[in-house]
PDB file of C-alpha atoms in Angstrom:
ATOM      1  CA  MET Y  24     -18.575 -38.964 -67.043  1.00 93.00           C
ATOM      2  CA  ILE Y  25     -19.888 -42.432 -67.814  1.00 96.00           C
ATOM      3  CA  ARG Y  26     -22.872 -42.542 -70.172  1.00 97.00           C
ATOM      4  CA  ALA Y  27     -26.076 -44.606 -70.220  1.00 96.00           C
ATOM      5  CA  THR Y  28     -26.719 -45.276 -73.901  1.00 95.00           C
ATOM      6  CA  GLN Y  29     -29.355 -48.038 -73.923  1.00 95.00           C
ATOM      7  CA  VAL Y  30     -32.564 -49.073 -72.150  1.00 95.00           C
ATOM      8  CA  LYS Y  31     -33.599 -52.607 -71.199  1.00 95.00           C
ATOM      9  CA  GLY Y  32     -37.386 -52.924 -70.999  1.00 90.00           C
ATOM     10  CA  GLN Y  33     -39.451 -53.483 -67.884  1.00 86.00           C
ATOM     11  CA  HIS Y  34     -38.148 -56.469 -65.959  1.00 76.00           C
ATOM     12  CA  HIS Y  35     -36.300 -57.893 -69.021  1.00 88.00           C
ATOM     13  CA  TRP Y  36     -33.098 -57.989 -67.042  1.00 91.00           C
ATOM     14  CA  LYS Y  37     -31.907 -60.060 -64.096  1.00 91.00           C
ATOM     15  CA  GLU Y  38     -28.565 -58.548 -63.058  1.00 91.00           C
ATOM     16  CA  ALA Y  39     -28.309 -56.645 -59.774  1.00 94.00           C
ATOM     17  CA  PRO Y  40     -28.385 -52.917 -60.543  1.00 96.00           C
ATOM     18  CA  ALA Y  41     -25.355 -50.787 -59.720  1.00 96.00           C
ATOM     19  CA  ASP Y  42     -27.688 -47.981 -58.613  1.00 97.00           C
ATOM     20  CA  THR Y  43     -31.273 -46.745 -58.848  1.00 97.00           C
ATOM     21  CA  VAL Y  44     -32.804 -43.518 -60.170  1.00 97.00           C
ATOM     22  CA  VAL Y  45     -36.188 -42.389 -58.858  1.00 97.00           C
ATOM     23  CA  LEU Y  46     -37.866 -40.233 -61.503  1.00 95.00           C
ATOM     24  CA  ASP Y  47     -41.252 -38.562 -61.867  1.00 94.00           C
ATOM     25  CA  PHE Y  48     -43.220 -38.781 -65.116  1.00 93.00           C
ATOM     26  CA  ASP Y  49     -41.573 -35.709 -66.703  1.00 90.00           C
ATOM     27  CA  ASP Y  50     -38.041 -36.847 -65.884  1.00 91.00           C
ATOM     28  CA  ARG Y  51     -38.779 -40.279 -67.383  1.00 91.00           C
ATOM     29  CA  HIS Y  52     -39.207 -38.634 -70.826  1.00 89.00           C
ATOM     30  CA  ARG Y  53     -35.691 -37.618 -71.780  1.00 88.00           C
ATOM     31  CA  ARG Y  54     -32.973 -38.190 -74.289  1.00 92.00           C
ATOM     32  CA  ARG Y  55     -30.001 -36.480 -72.667  1.00 94.00           C
ATOM     33  CA  MET Y  56     -29.661 -35.490 -69.019  1.00 93.00           C
ATOM     34  CA  VAL Y  57     -27.162 -35.765 -66.160  1.00 96.00           C
ATOM     35  CA  MET Y  58     -28.566 -38.085 -63.498  1.00 95.00           C
ATOM     36  CA  ALA Y  59     -27.501 -39.209 -60.035  1.00 96.00           C
ATOM     37  CA  GLY Y  60     -28.526 -42.527 -58.531  1.00 96.00           C
ATOM     38  CA  THR Y  61     -29.775 -42.976 -54.978  1.00 97.00           C
ATOM     39  CA  ARG Y  62     -26.355 -44.419 -54.035  1.00 97.00           C
ATOM     40  CA  GLY Y  63     -24.494 -41.481 -55.593  1.00 95.00           C
ATOM     41  CA  LEU Y  64     -23.476 -42.819 -59.008  1.00 96.00           C
ATOM     42  CA  GLU Y  65     -23.525 -39.896 -61.473  1.00 97.00           C
ATOM     43  CA  PHE Y  66     -23.928 -40.554 -65.188  1.00 97.00           C
ATOM     44  CA  LEU Y  67     -25.100 -38.944 -68.390  1.00 97.00           C
ATOM     45  CA  LEU Y  68     -28.259 -40.331 -69.936  1.00 96.00           C
ATOM     46  CA  ASP Y  69     -27.301 -40.113 -73.612  1.00 96.00           C
ATOM     47  CA  LEU Y  70     -29.854 -41.896 -75.803  1.00 94.00           C
ATOM     48  CA  GLU Y  71     -30.147 -41.619 -79.571  1.00 93.00           C
ATOM     49  CA  ASN Y  72     -33.852 -40.673 -79.270  1.00 92.00           C
ATOM     50  CA  ALA Y  73     -36.063 -39.499 -76.406  1.00 90.00           C
ATOM     51  CA  VAL Y  74     -37.664 -42.512 -74.755  1.00 89.00           C
ATOM     52  CA  SER Y  75     -40.513 -42.906 -72.266  1.00 88.00           C
ATOM     53  CA  LEU Y  76     -38.899 -44.774 -69.405  1.00 92.00           C
ATOM     54  CA  ARG Y  77     -41.125 -46.885 -67.169  1.00 90.00           C
ATOM     55  CA  GLY Y  78     -40.639 -48.106 -63.643  1.00 91.00           C
ATOM     56  CA  GLY Y  79     -38.816 -51.426 -63.922  1.00 93.00           C
ATOM     57  CA  ASP Y  80     -36.709 -50.416 -66.935  1.00 95.00           C
ATOM     58  CA  ALA Y  81     -32.922 -50.452 -66.664  1.00 96.00           C
ATOM     59  CA  LEU Y  82     -30.468 -47.957 -68.131  1.00 96.00           C
ATOM     60  CA  VAL Y  83     -27.356 -49.637 -69.510  1.00 96.00           C
ATOM     61  CA  LEU Y  84     -24.070 -47.891 -68.767  1.00 97.00           C
ATOM     62  CA  GLU Y  85     -21.170 -48.033 -71.229  1.00 97.00           C
ATOM     63  CA  ASP Y  86     -19.384 -50.528 -68.967  1.00 96.00           C
ATOM     64  CA  GLY Y  87     -22.416 -52.857 -68.890  1.00 96.00           C
ATOM     65  CA  ARG Y  88     -23.666 -52.003 -65.403  1.00 97.00           C
ATOM     66  CA  LEU Y  89     -27.380 -51.346 -64.995  1.00 97.00           C
ATOM     67  CA  ILE Y  90     -29.254 -48.484 -63.344  1.00 97.00           C
ATOM     68  CA  GLU Y  91     -32.790 -49.412 -62.262  1.00 96.00           C
ATOM     69  CA  VAL Y  92     -35.563 -46.899 -63.046  1.00 96.00           C
ATOM     70  CA  VAL Y  93     -38.150 -46.415 -60.294  1.00 95.00           C
ATOM     71  CA  ALA Y  94     -41.262 -44.292 -60.920  1.00 94.00           C
ATOM     72  CA  ALA Y  95     -41.545 -41.657 -58.162  1.00 96.00           C
ATOM     73  CA  PRO Y  96     -44.866 -41.115 -56.380  1.00 96.00           C
ATOM     74  CA  GLU Y  97     -46.680 -37.984 -57.594  1.00 96.00           C
ATOM     75  CA  PRO Y  98     -49.879 -36.125 -56.621  1.00 97.00           C
ATOM     76  CA  LEU Y  99     -52.590 -37.732 -58.750  1.00 97.00           C
ATOM     77  CA  ILE Y 100     -56.316 -38.218 -58.814  1.00 97.00           C
ATOM     78  CA  GLU Y 101     -57.952 -41.566 -59.361  1.00 97.00           C
ATOM     79  CA  ILE Y 102     -61.256 -41.343 -61.202  1.00 98.00           C
ATOM     80  CA  ARG Y 103     -63.921 -43.932 -60.431  1.00 97.00           C
ATOM     81  CA  CYS Y 104     -67.124 -44.368 -62.430  1.00 96.00           C
ATOM     82  CA  LYS Y 105     -70.429 -46.165 -61.891  1.00 95.00           C
ATOM     83  CA  ASP Y 106     -70.019 -48.624 -64.797  1.00 95.00           C
ATOM     84  CA  PRO Y 107     -67.775 -49.362 -67.818  1.00 94.00           C
ATOM     85  CA  GLN Y 108     -69.794 -47.133 -70.173  1.00 95.00           C
ATOM     86  CA  HIS Y 109     -69.439 -44.208 -67.767  1.00 96.00           C
ATOM     87  CA  LEU Y 110     -65.684 -44.874 -67.520  1.00 96.00           C
ATOM     88  CA  VAL Y 111     -65.344 -44.852 -71.321  1.00 95.00           C
ATOM     89  CA  ARG Y 112     -67.267 -41.564 -71.502  1.00 96.00           C
ATOM     90  CA  VAL Y 113     -64.997 -39.899 -68.928  1.00 97.00           C
ATOM     91  CA  GLY Y 114     -61.937 -41.404 -70.649  1.00 96.00           C
ATOM     92  CA  TRP Y 115     -63.090 -39.916 -73.947  1.00 96.00           C
ATOM     93  CA  HIS Y 116     -63.243 -36.430 -72.386  1.00 96.00           C
ATOM     94  CA  LEU Y 117     -59.717 -36.842 -70.952  1.00 96.00           C
ATOM     95  CA  GLY Y 118     -58.404 -38.052 -74.322  1.00 93.00           C
ATOM     96  CA  ASN Y 119     -60.078 -35.141 -76.069  1.00 94.00           C
ATOM     97  CA  ARG Y 120     -57.909 -32.876 -73.907  1.00 94.00           C
ATOM     98  CA  HIS Y 121     -54.740 -34.883 -74.652  1.00 93.00           C
ATOM     99  CA  LEU Y 122     -54.152 -35.541 -70.952  1.00 93.00           C
ATOM    100  CA  PRO Y 123     -51.693 -38.301 -70.077  1.00 93.00           C
ATOM    101  CA  THR Y 124     -53.934 -40.941 -68.488  1.00 95.00           C
ATOM    102  CA  GLN Y 125     -53.116 -44.175 -66.698  1.00 95.00           C
ATOM    103  CA  ILE Y 126     -55.678 -46.947 -67.076  1.00 94.00           C
ATOM    104  CA  MET Y 127     -56.204 -48.921 -63.870  1.00 93.00           C
ATOM    105  CA  PRO Y 128     -58.362 -52.014 -63.245  1.00 91.00           C
ATOM    106  CA  LYS Y 129     -61.077 -49.931 -61.539  1.00 90.00           C
ATOM    107  CA  GLY Y 130     -60.535 -46.417 -62.868  1.00 95.00           C
ATOM    108  CA  LEU Y 131     -58.281 -43.835 -64.466  1.00 97.00           C
ATOM    109  CA  ARG Y 132     -55.392 -41.830 -63.017  1.00 97.00           C
ATOM    110  CA  ILE Y 133     -54.315 -38.352 -64.075  1.00 97.00           C
ATOM    111  CA  ARG Y 134     -52.195 -35.605 -62.570  1.00 96.00           C
ATOM    112  CA  ARG Y 135     -54.039 -33.297 -60.217  1.00 96.00           C
ATOM    113  CA  ASP Y 136     -55.680 -30.385 -62.019  1.00 95.00           C
ATOM    114  CA  HIS Y 137     -58.576 -28.540 -60.377  1.00 95.00           C
ATOM    115  CA  VAL Y 138     -60.196 -27.632 -63.713  1.00 96.00           C
ATOM    116  CA  ILE Y 139     -60.174 -31.249 -64.930  1.00 96.00           C
ATOM    117  CA  GLU Y 140     -61.286 -32.496 -61.500  1.00 97.00           C
ATOM    118  CA  ALA Y 141     -64.331 -30.192 -61.704  1.00 97.00           C
ATOM    119  CA  MET Y 142     -65.099 -31.441 -65.230  1.00 97.00           C
ATOM    120  CA  VAL Y 143     -64.842 -35.092 -64.168  1.00 97.00           C
ATOM    121  CA  LYS Y 144     -67.058 -34.499 -61.126  1.00 97.00           C
ATOM    122  CA  GLY Y 145     -69.528 -32.705 -63.421  1.00 97.00           C
ATOM    123  CA  LEU Y 146     -69.640 -35.897 -65.506  1.00 97.00           C
ATOM    124  CA  GLY Y 147     -70.714 -37.787 -62.360  1.00 97.00           C
ATOM    125  CA  ALA Y 148     -67.411 -39.496 -61.549  1.00 98.00           C
ATOM    126  CA  ARG Y 149     -65.855 -39.851 -58.107  1.00 97.00           C
ATOM    127  CA  VAL Y 150     -62.399 -38.315 -57.603  1.00 97.00           C
ATOM    128  CA  ILE Y 151     -59.896 -39.657 -55.061  1.00 97.00           C
ATOM    129  CA  GLU Y 152     -56.674 -37.744 -54.357  1.00 97.00           C
ATOM    130  CA  ILE Y 153     -53.677 -40.101 -54.111  1.00 97.00           C
ATOM    131  CA  GLU Y 154     -49.870 -40.141 -54.199  1.00 97.00           C
ATOM    132  CA  ALA Y 155     -48.626 -42.890 -56.525  1.00 96.00           C
ATOM    133  CA  PRO Y 156     -46.220 -43.536 -59.405  1.00 95.00           C
ATOM    134  CA  PHE Y 157     -47.687 -42.200 -62.671  1.00 94.00           C
ATOM    135  CA  ASP Y 158     -47.356 -44.496 -65.668  1.00 89.00           C
ATOM    136  CA  PRO Y 159     -49.821 -43.292 -68.335  1.00 90.00           C
ATOM    137  CA  GLU Y 160     -50.565 -44.926 -71.651  1.00 84.00           C
ATOM    138  CA  GLY Y 161     -47.997 -44.201 -74.354  1.00 74.00           C
ATOM    139  CA  GLY Y 162     -50.509 -43.179 -76.988  1.00 57.00           C
ATOM    140  CA  ALA Y 163     -51.480 -44.547 -80.376  1.00 51.00           C
ATOM    141  CA  TYR Y 164     -48.110 -43.707 -81.933  1.00 46.00           C
ATOM    142  CA  ALA Y 165     -45.906 -45.116 -79.160  1.00 49.00           C
ATOM    143  CA  GLY Y 166     -44.280 -48.338 -80.278  1.00 44.00           C
ATOM    144  CA  GLY Y 167     -43.653 -51.341 -78.057  1.00 42.00           C
ATOM    145  CA  GLY Y 168     -44.514 -49.708 -74.757  1.00 41.00           C
ATOM    146  CA  HIS Y 169     -41.828 -47.040 -75.089  1.00 41.00           C
ATOM    147  CA  ALA Y 170     -42.867 -43.772 -76.724  1.00 39.00           C
ATOM    148  CA  HIS Y 171     -40.117 -42.507 -78.982  1.00 35.00           C
ATOM    149  CA  ALA Y 172     -40.244 -38.788 -79.537  1.00 34.00           C
ATOM    150  CA  ALA Y 173     -38.903 -37.041 -82.603  1.00 31.00           C
ATOM    151  CA  HIS Y 174     -37.081 -34.431 -80.533  1.00 31.00           C
ATOM    152  CA  ASP Y 175     -35.310 -33.794 -77.234  1.00 33.00           C
ATOM    153  CA  HIS Y 176     -37.871 -32.640 -74.650  1.00 33.00           C
ATOM    154  CA  ALA Y 177     -35.153 -31.000 -72.564  1.00 34.00           C
ATOM    155  CA  SER Y 178     -34.332 -28.567 -75.372  1.00 34.00           C
ATOM    156  CA  HIS Y 179     -37.512 -26.495 -75.310  1.00 34.00           C
ATOM    157  CA  ASP Y 180     -40.590 -25.714 -73.264  1.00 36.00           C
ATOM    158  CA  HIS Y 181     -43.838 -27.620 -73.786  1.00 36.00           C
ATOM    159  CA  GLY Y 182     -45.972 -25.378 -71.594  1.00 39.00           C
ATOM    160  CA  HIS Y 183     -49.734 -25.844 -71.853  1.00 38.00           C
ATOM    161  CA  HIS Y 184     -51.678 -23.407 -73.968  1.00 37.00           C
ATOM    162  CA  ASP Y 185     -55.419 -23.099 -74.251  1.00 38.00           C
ATOM    163  CA  HIS Y 186     -57.763 -23.032 -77.197  1.00 37.00           C
ATOM    164  CA  ALA Y 187     -61.503 -22.588 -77.241  1.00 37.00           C
ATOM    165  CA  GLY Y 188     -63.181 -25.336 -75.281  1.00 40.00           C
ATOM    166  CA  ASP Y 189     -60.353 -25.712 -72.698  1.00 41.00           C
ATOM    167  CA  HIS Y 190     -58.351 -27.903 -75.079  1.00 39.00           C
ATOM    168  CA  HIS Y 191     -54.876 -28.718 -73.650  1.00 40.00           C
ATOM    169  CA  HIS Y 192     -51.698 -29.959 -75.322  1.00 38.00           C
ATOM    170  CA  ASP Y 193     -48.545 -31.518 -73.954  1.00 40.00           C
ATOM    171  CA  GLU Y 194     -45.554 -33.440 -75.252  1.00 38.00           C
ATOM    172  CA  HIS Y 195     -47.851 -36.257 -76.394  1.00 38.00           C
ATOM    173  CA  CYS Y 196     -49.717 -34.058 -78.865  1.00 38.00           C
ATOM    174  CA  ASP Y 197     -48.845 -35.668 -82.146  1.00 38.00           C
ATOM    175  CA  HIS Y 198     -51.331 -34.392 -84.691  1.00 38.00           C
ATOM    176  CA  ASP Y 199     -52.623 -31.325 -86.510  1.00 38.00           C
ATOM    177  CA  HIS Y 200     -55.574 -29.505 -84.963  1.00 39.00           C
ATOM    178  CA  HIS Y 201     -56.314 -27.092 -87.828  1.00 38.00           C
ATOM    179  CA  HIS Y 202     -56.457 -24.028 -85.552  1.00 38.00           C
ATOM    180  CA  ASP Y 203     -55.508 -20.566 -86.735  1.00 39.00           C
ATOM    181  CA  HIS Y 204     -52.057 -20.702 -85.141  1.00 39.00           C
ATOM    182  CA  SER Y 205     -48.875 -22.717 -85.406  1.00 39.00           C
ATOM    183  CA  HIS Y 206     -47.904 -25.673 -83.237  1.00 40.00           C
ATOM    184  CA  ALA Y 207     -44.379 -25.574 -84.648  1.00 41.00           C
ATOM    185  CA  HIS Y 208     -41.369 -26.040 -82.403  1.00 41.00           C
ATOM    186  CA  ASP Y 209     -37.819 -25.202 -83.354  1.00 42.00           C
ATOM    187  CA  HIS Y 210     -36.108 -28.614 -83.495  1.00 41.00           C
ATOM    188  CA  LYS Y 211     -32.335 -28.398 -83.720  1.00 39.00           C
TER     189      LYS Y 211
END
């Protein structure tokens, strides 16, 4: 099976793609995975490190052909606030819960979550349910617009777990919280 071993950044390529893959947010965070394009081309994504792919990136096949990455629409909520200070306050609460968040010109987008929606509404924000591609910020430790993870996300489960104060973690959690339990993962 032909392999895709490199990524060309958003719109930094001009060639016509050989095929297109439509991926949701989770499937755009991989290192190694069999993929099939919309026109039927099957290939193995085989990158040295896990990379956060963005809509507009291209995967480079071993023979030089390109596979365009398209971000799939997902169920999201768009959060609107009354002014910039209110938006920053709501954004702080989302960041405190380590939620992947997309910053838009007039608001914030997150995945639908009834608990977080209730919190945001309780902070006085307006919530609009939408279907759209999800392209959240890469985080403080993501270099050059592509977050490089230290491990293969496909190799183990990153299910959410709760702490006091409804504190959530996901694959973007990158620091020590000093709780009385381990955040260790078995990395092989």
